[in-house]
Amino acid sequence: MPNRKTPRRLRQAIGENKCASLTLSLILFLLLNPLLGCWNEGLNRWLLMAFYVVSVFAPYFVSSNRKVLYLTVIPGGLFLLPKVLQVFFDRFNGPMTEALGLPGTAMLLLIAFEVLLVFCVMFYSLYTTHPKEPIFGCILTYLLLAIVFGDLYFLMSRLLPGSFTFQGAAFTPELSDMWYFSFTTLTTCGFGDIVATHPFTRQLTGLEAVCGVLYVALFIGRQIGVMTTTHRAGRNQPEPPMEKDNQNEAV
């Protein structure tokens, strides 16, 4: 006989570890996306669709605010339709989606959902009482910042052709290329294989590098301060009074 408590416990565990669940899911997606892209294109398209769906509904999942849900449902439905066309028919550069003018609009909506998710995760990480969630919230926010800037770079590469070069030669980057470039820029590694050449994308890369440094200095510093204050407050709480029976026995 199946145990009916298992799904309930699983939902409870996910609800108590929202940032941890999203962080692990995002890391798995970032690792599986290039592997499936080389091995099985069909599975990779399903993985992309799962990423888009999570991006739409993750802000409500983190905030548990119905206003956020209403804000994401209608635009999310409009967003997923062109993404279905992009993923299942022509990916990002096919003639169907370019003729309909969908890639830019869909990418802008995706970036808007991701920015909303960043703010929801930051707010949740600062005020949650769960001991481990702030740590995963910091990790998730950092990863999402790289994803947001990577999507911006990808959009700029389509709106401003020739904005990036690879080893000195002009090329048309894929979304995974821009995510890779974004992660190296956010962490200020700067390997130099992909270089921003357009003035606007150069300014954008500089802004991302500054955001990466300020994020570690300000948000993580603030998070450590909040966690330290909460820990000290818990240690300074008075011990609960003894029960009357124990007191009588002591007398």
PDB file of C-alpha atoms in Angstrom:
ATOM      1  CA  MET A   1       0.000   0.000   0.000  1.00  0.00           C
ATOM      2  CA  PRO A   2       1.536   3.327  -1.060  1.00  0.00           C
ATOM      3  CA  ASN A   3       2.507   5.762   1.640  1.00  0.00           C
ATOM      4  CA  ARG A   4       0.384   8.877   1.192  1.00  0.00           C
ATOM      5  CA  LYS A   5       2.558  10.875   3.574  1.00  0.00           C
ATOM      6  CA  THR A   6       5.588  10.777   1.259  1.00  0.00           C
ATOM      7  CA  PRO A   7       4.312  13.379  -1.292  1.00  0.00           C
ATOM      8  CA  ARG A   8       3.166  15.586   1.580  1.00  0.00           C
ATOM      9  CA  ARG A   9       6.561  15.375   3.254  1.00  0.00           C
ATOM     10  CA  LEU A  10       8.272  16.087  -0.055  1.00  0.00           C
ATOM     11  CA  ARG A  11       6.145  19.200  -0.628  1.00  0.00           C
ATOM     12  CA  GLN A  12       6.827  20.320   2.929  1.00  0.00           C
ATOM     13  CA  ALA A  13      10.560  19.806   2.488  1.00  0.00           C
ATOM     14  CA  ILE A  14      10.584  21.790  -0.763  1.00  0.00           C
ATOM     15  CA  GLY A  15       8.465  24.530   0.822  1.00  0.00           C
ATOM     16  CA  GLU A  16      10.918  24.850   3.695  1.00  0.00           C
ATOM     17  CA  ASN A  17      13.939  24.854   1.358  1.00  0.00           C
ATOM     18  CA  LYS A  18      12.835  27.092  -1.502  1.00  0.00           C
ATOM     19  CA  CYS A  19      16.191  28.689  -2.261  1.00  0.00           C
ATOM     20  CA  ALA A  20      18.004  25.386  -1.901  1.00  0.00           C
ATOM     21  CA  SER A  21      15.607  23.688  -4.353  1.00  0.00           C
ATOM     22  CA  LEU A  22      15.922  26.475  -6.933  1.00  0.00           C
ATOM     23  CA  THR A  23      19.710  26.622  -6.544  1.00  0.00           C
ATOM     24  CA  LEU A  24      20.148  22.906  -7.140  1.00  0.00           C
ATOM     25  CA  SER A  25      17.727  23.029 -10.079  1.00  0.00           C
ATOM     26  CA  LEU A  26      19.594  25.936 -11.676  1.00  0.00           C
ATOM     27  CA  ILE A  27      22.978  24.262 -11.244  1.00  0.00           C
ATOM     28  CA  LEU A  28      21.657  21.046 -12.800  1.00  0.00           C
ATOM     29  CA  PHE A  29      20.238  23.029 -15.711  1.00  0.00           C
ATOM     30  CA  LEU A  30      23.511  24.863 -16.323  1.00  0.00           C
ATOM     31  CA  LEU A  31      25.403  21.551 -16.334  1.00  0.00           C
ATOM     32  CA  LEU A  32      22.907  19.518 -18.362  1.00  0.00           C
ATOM     33  CA  ASN A  33      22.102  22.161 -20.992  1.00  0.00           C
ATOM     34  CA  PRO A  34      25.416  21.970 -22.907  1.00  0.00           C
ATOM     35  CA  LEU A  35      25.642  18.190 -22.507  1.00  0.00           C
ATOM     36  CA  LEU A  36      22.157  17.550 -23.859  1.00  0.00           C
ATOM     37  CA  GLY A  37      22.717  20.114 -26.585  1.00  0.00           C
ATOM     38  CA  CYS A  38      25.559  17.971 -27.936  1.00  0.00           C
ATOM     39  CA  TRP A  39      23.931  14.609 -27.265  1.00  0.00           C
ATOM     40  CA  ASN A  40      20.151  14.879 -27.712  1.00  0.00           C
ATOM     41  CA  GLU A  41      18.556  18.007 -29.154  1.00  0.00           C
ATOM     42  CA  GLY A  42      15.039  16.867 -28.321  1.00  0.00           C
ATOM     43  CA  LEU A  43      15.741  16.415 -24.620  1.00  0.00           C
ATOM     44  CA  ASN A  44      17.572  19.726 -24.589  1.00  0.00           C
ATOM     45  CA  ARG A  45      14.455  21.492 -25.885  1.00  0.00           C
ATOM     46  CA  TRP A  46      12.368  19.955 -23.114  1.00  0.00           C
ATOM     47  CA  LEU A  47      14.984  21.104 -20.627  1.00  0.00           C
ATOM     48  CA  LEU A  48      14.793  24.640 -22.000  1.00  0.00           C
ATOM     49  CA  MET A  49      11.018  24.609 -21.707  1.00  0.00           C
ATOM     50  CA  ALA A  50      11.288  23.491 -18.079  1.00  0.00           C
ATOM     51  CA  PHE A  51      13.702  26.364 -17.439  1.00  0.00           C
ATOM     52  CA  TYR A  52      11.258  28.863 -18.955  1.00  0.00           C
ATOM     53  CA  VAL A  53       8.330  27.557 -16.906  1.00  0.00           C
ATOM     54  CA  VAL A  54      10.353  27.708 -13.689  1.00  0.00           C
ATOM     55  CA  SER A  55      11.477  31.250 -14.545  1.00  0.00           C
ATOM     56  CA  VAL A  56       7.858  32.356 -14.861  1.00  0.00           C
ATOM     57  CA  PHE A  57       6.496  30.833 -11.663  1.00  0.00           C
ATOM     58  CA  ALA A  58       9.595  30.928  -9.421  1.00  0.00           C
ATOM     59  CA  PRO A  59       8.899  34.498  -8.163  1.00  0.00           C
ATOM     60  CA  TYR A  60       5.568  33.357  -6.723  1.00  0.00           C
ATOM     61  CA  PHE A  61       7.157  30.150  -5.400  1.00  0.00           C
ATOM     62  CA  VAL A  62       9.673  32.196  -3.415  1.00  0.00           C
ATOM     63  CA  SER A  63       7.443  35.074  -2.304  1.00  0.00           C
ATOM     64  CA  SER A  64       4.128  33.181  -1.788  1.00  0.00           C
ATOM     65  CA  ASN A  65       2.445  36.478  -2.712  1.00  0.00           C
ATOM     66  CA  ARG A  66      -0.710  36.250  -4.815  1.00  0.00           C
ATOM     67  CA  LYS A  67      -0.066  39.690  -6.290  1.00  0.00           C
ATOM     68  CA  VAL A  68       3.189  38.348  -7.683  1.00  0.00           C
ATOM     69  CA  LEU A  69       1.290  35.353  -9.070  1.00  0.00           C
ATOM     70  CA  TYR A  70      -1.227  37.597 -10.844  1.00  0.00           C
ATOM     71  CA  LEU A  71       1.662  39.689 -12.142  1.00  0.00           C
ATOM     72  CA  THR A  72       3.346  36.655 -13.705  1.00  0.00           C
ATOM     73  CA  VAL A  73       0.480  34.454 -14.947  1.00  0.00           C
ATOM     74  CA  ILE A  74      -0.767  36.574 -17.873  1.00  0.00           C
ATOM     75  CA  PRO A  75       2.647  37.791 -19.105  1.00  0.00           C
ATOM     76  CA  GLY A  76       3.944  34.281 -18.482  1.00  0.00           C
ATOM     77  CA  GLY A  77       1.352  32.772 -20.789  1.00  0.00           C
ATOM     78  CA  LEU A  78       2.204  35.327 -23.480  1.00  0.00           C
ATOM     79  CA  PHE A  79       5.878  34.592 -22.931  1.00  0.00           C
ATOM     80  CA  LEU A  80       5.647  30.816 -23.153  1.00  0.00           C
ATOM     81  CA  LEU A  81       3.830  30.805 -26.508  1.00  0.00           C
ATOM     82  CA  PRO A  82       6.694  32.372 -28.504  1.00  0.00           C
ATOM     83  CA  LYS A  83       9.198  30.309 -26.548  1.00  0.00           C
ATOM     84  CA  VAL A  84       7.355  27.158 -27.625  1.00  0.00           C
ATOM     85  CA  LEU A  85       7.700  28.335 -31.222  1.00  0.00           C
ATOM     86  CA  GLN A  86      11.362  29.121 -30.695  1.00  0.00           C
ATOM     87  CA  VAL A  87      12.263  25.900 -28.936  1.00  0.00           C
ATOM     88  CA  PHE A  88      10.231  23.387 -30.922  1.00  0.00           C
ATOM     89  CA  PHE A  89      10.505  24.926 -34.376  1.00  0.00           C
ATOM     90  CA  ASP A  90      13.448  27.205 -35.025  1.00  0.00           C
ATOM     91  CA  ARG A  91      15.230  27.679 -31.702  1.00  0.00           C
ATOM     92  CA  PHE A  92      16.427  31.286 -31.442  1.00  0.00           C
ATOM     93  CA  ASN A  93      17.344  32.251 -34.994  1.00  0.00           C
ATOM     94  CA  GLY A  94      14.836  30.452 -37.208  1.00  0.00           C
ATOM     95  CA  PRO A  95      12.964  32.180 -40.024  1.00  0.00           C
ATOM     96  CA  MET A  96       9.524  31.621 -38.421  1.00  0.00           C
ATOM     97  CA  THR A  97      10.302  33.355 -35.155  1.00  0.00           C
ATOM     98  CA  GLU A  98      12.276  36.135 -36.858  1.00  0.00           C
ATOM     99  CA  ALA A  99       9.394  36.799 -39.238  1.00  0.00           C
ATOM    100  CA  LEU A 100       6.966  37.058 -36.328  1.00  0.00           C
ATOM    101  CA  GLY A 101       9.316  39.370 -34.436  1.00  0.00           C
ATOM    102  CA  LEU A 102       9.204  37.158 -31.338  1.00  0.00           C
ATOM    103  CA  PRO A 103      12.768  36.577 -30.100  1.00  0.00           C
ATOM    104  CA  GLY A 104      13.392  40.081 -28.747  1.00  0.00           C
ATOM    105  CA  THR A 105      10.018  40.370 -27.010  1.00  0.00           C
ATOM    106  CA  ALA A 106      10.253  36.899 -25.497  1.00  0.00           C
ATOM    107  CA  MET A 107      13.775  37.519 -24.241  1.00  0.00           C
ATOM    108  CA  LEU A 108      12.752  40.838 -22.665  1.00  0.00           C
ATOM    109  CA  LEU A 109       9.927  39.083 -20.802  1.00  0.00           C
ATOM    110  CA  LEU A 110      12.308  36.366 -19.668  1.00  0.00           C
ATOM    111  CA  ILE A 111      14.738  38.978 -18.336  1.00  0.00           C
ATOM    112  CA  ALA A 112      11.864  40.734 -16.526  1.00  0.00           C
ATOM    113  CA  PHE A 113      10.857  37.478 -14.801  1.00  0.00           C
ATOM    114  CA  GLU A 114      14.461  36.788 -13.826  1.00  0.00           C
ATOM    115  CA  VAL A 115      14.930  40.288 -12.385  1.00  0.00           C
ATOM    116  CA  LEU A 116      11.718  39.885 -10.394  1.00  0.00           C
ATOM    117  CA  LEU A 117      12.999  36.541  -9.119  1.00  0.00           C
ATOM    118  CA  VAL A 118      16.298  38.145  -8.038  1.00  0.00           C
ATOM    119  CA  PHE A 119      14.470  40.707  -5.893  1.00  0.00           C
ATOM    120  CA  CYS A 120      12.138  38.058  -4.441  1.00  0.00           C
ATOM    121  CA  VAL A 121      15.077  35.832  -3.502  1.00  0.00           C
ATOM    122  CA  MET A 122      17.002  38.726  -1.946  1.00  0.00           C
ATOM    123  CA  PHE A 123      14.008  39.814   0.123  1.00  0.00           C
ATOM    124  CA  TYR A 124      13.225  36.241   1.177  1.00  0.00           C
ATOM    125  CA  SER A 125      16.861  35.562   2.102  1.00  0.00           C
ATOM    126  CA  LEU A 126      17.017  38.603   4.386  1.00  0.00           C
ATOM    127  CA  TYR A 127      13.846  37.854   6.333  1.00  0.00           C
ATOM    128  CA  THR A 128      13.507  34.070   6.384  1.00  0.00           C
ATOM    129  CA  THR A 129      13.916  32.291   9.717  1.00  0.00           C
ATOM    130  CA  HIS A 130      15.235  29.086   8.167  1.00  0.00           C
ATOM    131  CA  PRO A 131      18.916  28.696   9.121  1.00  0.00           C
ATOM    132  CA  LYS A 132      20.189  27.415   5.739  1.00  0.00           C
ATOM    133  CA  GLU A 133      18.003  29.380   3.329  1.00  0.00           C
ATOM    134  CA  PRO A 134      20.032  32.635   3.483  1.00  0.00           C
ATOM    135  CA  ILE A 135      23.142  30.761   2.342  1.00  0.00           C
ATOM    136  CA  PHE A 136      21.404  29.208  -0.641  1.00  0.00           C
ATOM    137  CA  GLY A 137      19.689  32.553  -1.291  1.00  0.00           C
ATOM    138  CA  CYS A 138      23.084  34.217  -1.674  1.00  0.00           C
ATOM    139  CA  ILE A 139      24.232  31.509  -4.081  1.00  0.00           C
ATOM    140  CA  LEU A 140      21.009  31.621  -6.080  1.00  0.00           C
ATOM    141  CA  THR A 141      21.062  35.412  -6.378  1.00  0.00           C
ATOM    142  CA  TYR A 142      24.645  35.338  -7.645  1.00  0.00           C
ATOM    143  CA  LEU A 143      23.824  32.714 -10.267  1.00  0.00           C
ATOM    144  CA  LEU A 144      20.707  34.597 -11.351  1.00  0.00           C
ATOM    145  CA  LEU A 145      22.664  37.822 -11.791  1.00  0.00           C
ATOM    146  CA  ALA A 146      24.963  36.032 -14.244  1.00  0.00           C
ATOM    147  CA  ILE A 147      21.946  34.574 -16.074  1.00  0.00           C
ATOM    148  CA  VAL A 148      20.254  37.997 -16.345  1.00  0.00           C
ATOM    149  CA  PHE A 149      23.339  39.666 -17.800  1.00  0.00           C
ATOM    150  CA  GLY A 150      23.905  36.697 -20.105  1.00  0.00           C
ATOM    151  CA  ASP A 151      20.400  37.091 -21.499  1.00  0.00           C
ATOM    152  CA  LEU A 152      21.035  40.824 -21.967  1.00  0.00           C
ATOM    153  CA  TYR A 153      24.235  40.068 -23.875  1.00  0.00           C
ATOM    154  CA  PHE A 154      22.417  37.564 -26.049  1.00  0.00           C
ATOM    155  CA  LEU A 155      19.702  40.104 -26.810  1.00  0.00           C
ATOM    156  CA  MET A 156      22.286  42.766 -27.633  1.00  0.00           C
ATOM    157  CA  SER A 157      24.129  40.362 -29.931  1.00  0.00           C
ATOM    158  CA  ARG A 158      20.936  40.051 -31.969  1.00  0.00           C
ATOM    159  CA  LEU A 159      20.010  43.734 -31.896  1.00  0.00           C
ATOM    160  CA  LEU A 160      23.593  44.935 -32.465  1.00  0.00           C
ATOM    161  CA  PRO A 161      25.333  42.417 -34.736  1.00  0.00           C
ATOM    162  CA  GLY A 162      29.072  42.275 -34.254  1.00  0.00           C
ATOM    163  CA  SER A 163      28.881  43.260 -30.588  1.00  0.00           C
ATOM    164  CA  PHE A 164      31.170  40.383 -29.580  1.00  0.00           C
ATOM    165  CA  THR A 165      34.231  38.720 -31.020  1.00  0.00           C
ATOM    166  CA  PHE A 166      35.670  35.267 -30.345  1.00  0.00           C
ATOM    167  CA  GLN A 167      39.480  35.137 -30.352  1.00  0.00           C
ATOM    168  CA  GLY A 168      39.535  38.324 -32.416  1.00  0.00           C
ATOM    169  CA  ALA A 169      37.050  37.154 -35.059  1.00  0.00           C
ATOM    170  CA  ALA A 170      33.422  38.239 -35.375  1.00  0.00           C
ATOM    171  CA  PHE A 171      30.869  35.535 -34.525  1.00  0.00           C
ATOM    172  CA  THR A 172      27.189  35.072 -33.730  1.00  0.00           C
ATOM    173  CA  PRO A 173      27.044  33.792 -30.147  1.00  0.00           C
ATOM    174  CA  GLU A 174      24.557  31.280 -28.802  1.00  0.00           C
ATOM    175  CA  LEU A 175      22.805  31.790 -25.480  1.00  0.00           C
ATOM    176  CA  SER A 176      25.215  29.392 -23.740  1.00  0.00           C
ATOM    177  CA  ASP A 177      28.146  31.461 -25.043  1.00  0.00           C
ATOM    178  CA  MET A 178      26.714  34.593 -23.468  1.00  0.00           C
ATOM    179  CA  TRP A 179      26.083  32.817 -20.162  1.00  0.00           C
ATOM    180  CA  TYR A 180      29.697  31.667 -20.152  1.00  0.00           C
ATOM    181  CA  PHE A 181      30.872  35.216 -20.908  1.00  0.00           C
ATOM    182  CA  SER A 182      28.580  36.581 -18.197  1.00  0.00           C
ATOM    183  CA  PHE A 183      29.899  34.237 -15.503  1.00  0.00           C
ATOM    184  CA  THR A 184      33.518  35.103 -16.327  1.00  0.00           C
ATOM    185  CA  THR A 185      32.647  38.811 -16.254  1.00  0.00           C
ATOM    186  CA  LEU A 186      30.668  38.675 -12.994  1.00  0.00           C
ATOM    187  CA  THR A 187      33.523  36.873 -11.247  1.00  0.00           C
ATOM    188  CA  THR A 188      36.045  39.262 -12.907  1.00  0.00           C
ATOM    189  CA  CYS A 189      37.979  36.313 -14.347  1.00  0.00           C
ATOM    190  CA  GLY A 190      37.910  37.695 -17.891  1.00  0.00           C
ATOM    191  CA  PHE A 191      39.553  34.869 -19.876  1.00  0.00           C
ATOM    192  CA  GLY A 192      39.612  37.045 -22.996  1.00  0.00           C
ATOM    193  CA  ASP A 193      38.365  34.500 -25.522  1.00  0.00           C
ATOM    194  CA  ILE A 194      35.058  36.376 -25.934  1.00  0.00           C
ATOM    195  CA  VAL A 195      35.354  40.179 -26.002  1.00  0.00           C
ATOM    196  CA  ALA A 196      32.678  42.880 -26.118  1.00  0.00           C
ATOM    197  CA  THR A 197      33.435  45.298 -28.970  1.00  0.00           C
ATOM    198  CA  HIS A 198      30.371  47.551 -29.198  1.00  0.00           C
ATOM    199  CA  PRO A 199      30.428  50.606 -26.869  1.00  0.00           C
ATOM    200  CA  PHE A 200      27.101  49.662 -25.277  1.00  0.00           C
ATOM    201  CA  THR A 201      28.055  46.037 -24.574  1.00  0.00           C
ATOM    202  CA  ARG A 202      31.384  47.242 -23.190  1.00  0.00           C
ATOM    203  CA  GLN A 203      29.579  49.480 -20.725  1.00  0.00           C
ATOM    204  CA  LEU A 204      27.278  46.583 -19.856  1.00  0.00           C
ATOM    205  CA  THR A 205      30.209  44.292 -19.088  1.00  0.00           C
ATOM    206  CA  GLY A 206      31.746  46.970 -16.877  1.00  0.00           C
ATOM    207  CA  LEU A 207      28.443  47.347 -15.028  1.00  0.00           C
ATOM    208  CA  GLU A 208      28.255  43.592 -14.458  1.00  0.00           C
ATOM    209  CA  ALA A 209      31.791  43.479 -13.075  1.00  0.00           C
ATOM    210  CA  VAL A 210      30.924  46.279 -10.635  1.00  0.00           C
ATOM    211  CA  CYS A 211      27.720  44.469  -9.626  1.00  0.00           C
ATOM    212  CA  GLY A 212      29.714  41.304  -8.944  1.00  0.00           C
ATOM    213  CA  VAL A 213      32.127  43.113  -6.630  1.00  0.00           C
ATOM    214  CA  LEU A 214      29.433  45.161  -4.865  1.00  0.00           C
ATOM    215  CA  TYR A 215      27.242  42.100  -4.399  1.00  0.00           C
ATOM    216  CA  VAL A 216      29.921  40.327  -2.392  1.00  0.00           C
ATOM    217  CA  ALA A 217      30.759  43.462  -0.405  1.00  0.00           C
ATOM    218  CA  LEU A 218      27.235  44.731   0.312  1.00  0.00           C
ATOM    219  CA  PHE A 219      24.560  42.049   0.084  1.00  0.00           C
ATOM    220  CA  ILE A 220      26.569  39.141   1.444  1.00  0.00           C
ATOM    221  CA  GLY A 221      28.002  41.425   4.136  1.00  0.00           C
ATOM    222  CA  ARG A 222      24.484  42.496   5.051  1.00  0.00           C
ATOM    223  CA  GLN A 223      23.368  38.866   5.067  1.00  0.00           C
ATOM    224  CA  ILE A 224      26.175  37.853   7.417  1.00  0.00           C
ATOM    225  CA  GLY A 225      25.233  40.728   9.736  1.00  0.00           C
ATOM    226  CA  VAL A 226      21.583  39.635   9.830  1.00  0.00           C
ATOM    227  CA  MET A 227      22.502  36.013  10.501  1.00  0.00           C
ATOM    228  CA  THR A 228      24.917  37.030  13.273  1.00  0.00           C
ATOM    229  CA  THR A 229      22.307  39.251  14.926  1.00  0.00           C
ATOM    230  CA  THR A 230      19.696  36.485  14.757  1.00  0.00           C
ATOM    231  CA  HIS A 231      22.125  33.970  16.241  1.00  0.00           C
ATOM    232  CA  ARG A 232      23.030  36.282  19.114  1.00  0.00           C
ATOM    233  CA  ALA A 233      19.380  37.063  19.806  1.00  0.00           C
ATOM    234  CA  GLY A 234      18.639  33.336  20.006  1.00  0.00           C
ATOM    235  CA  ARG A 235      21.467  32.779  22.468  1.00  0.00           C
ATOM    236  CA  ASN A 236      20.359  35.686  24.679  1.00  0.00           C
ATOM    237  CA  GLN A 237      16.759  34.497  25.010  1.00  0.00           C
ATOM    238  CA  PRO A 238      15.848  33.559  28.606  1.00  0.00           C
ATOM    239  CA  GLU A 239      15.438  29.902  29.369  1.00  0.00           C
ATOM    240  CA  PRO A 240      11.834  28.658  29.700  1.00  0.00           C
ATOM    241  CA  PRO A 241      10.531  28.506  33.289  1.00  0.00           C
ATOM    242  CA  MET A 242      10.570  25.168  35.033  1.00  0.00           C
ATOM    243  CA  GLU A 243       7.334  23.333  35.441  1.00  0.00           C
ATOM    244  CA  LYS A 244       5.623  23.519  38.801  1.00  0.00           C
ATOM    245  CA  ASP A 245       6.159  19.796  39.457  1.00  0.00           C
ATOM    246  CA  ASN A 246       9.891  20.176  39.000  1.00  0.00           C
ATOM    247  CA  GLN A 247       9.923  23.207  41.272  1.00  0.00           C
ATOM    248  CA  ASN A 248       7.990  21.386  43.985  1.00  0.00           C
ATOM    249  CA  GLU A 249      10.378  18.461  43.787  1.00  0.00           C
ATOM    250  CA  ALA A 250      13.304  20.822  44.136  1.00  0.00           C
ATOM    251  CA  VAL A 251      11.747  22.369  47.250  1.00  0.00           C
TER     252      VAL A 251
END
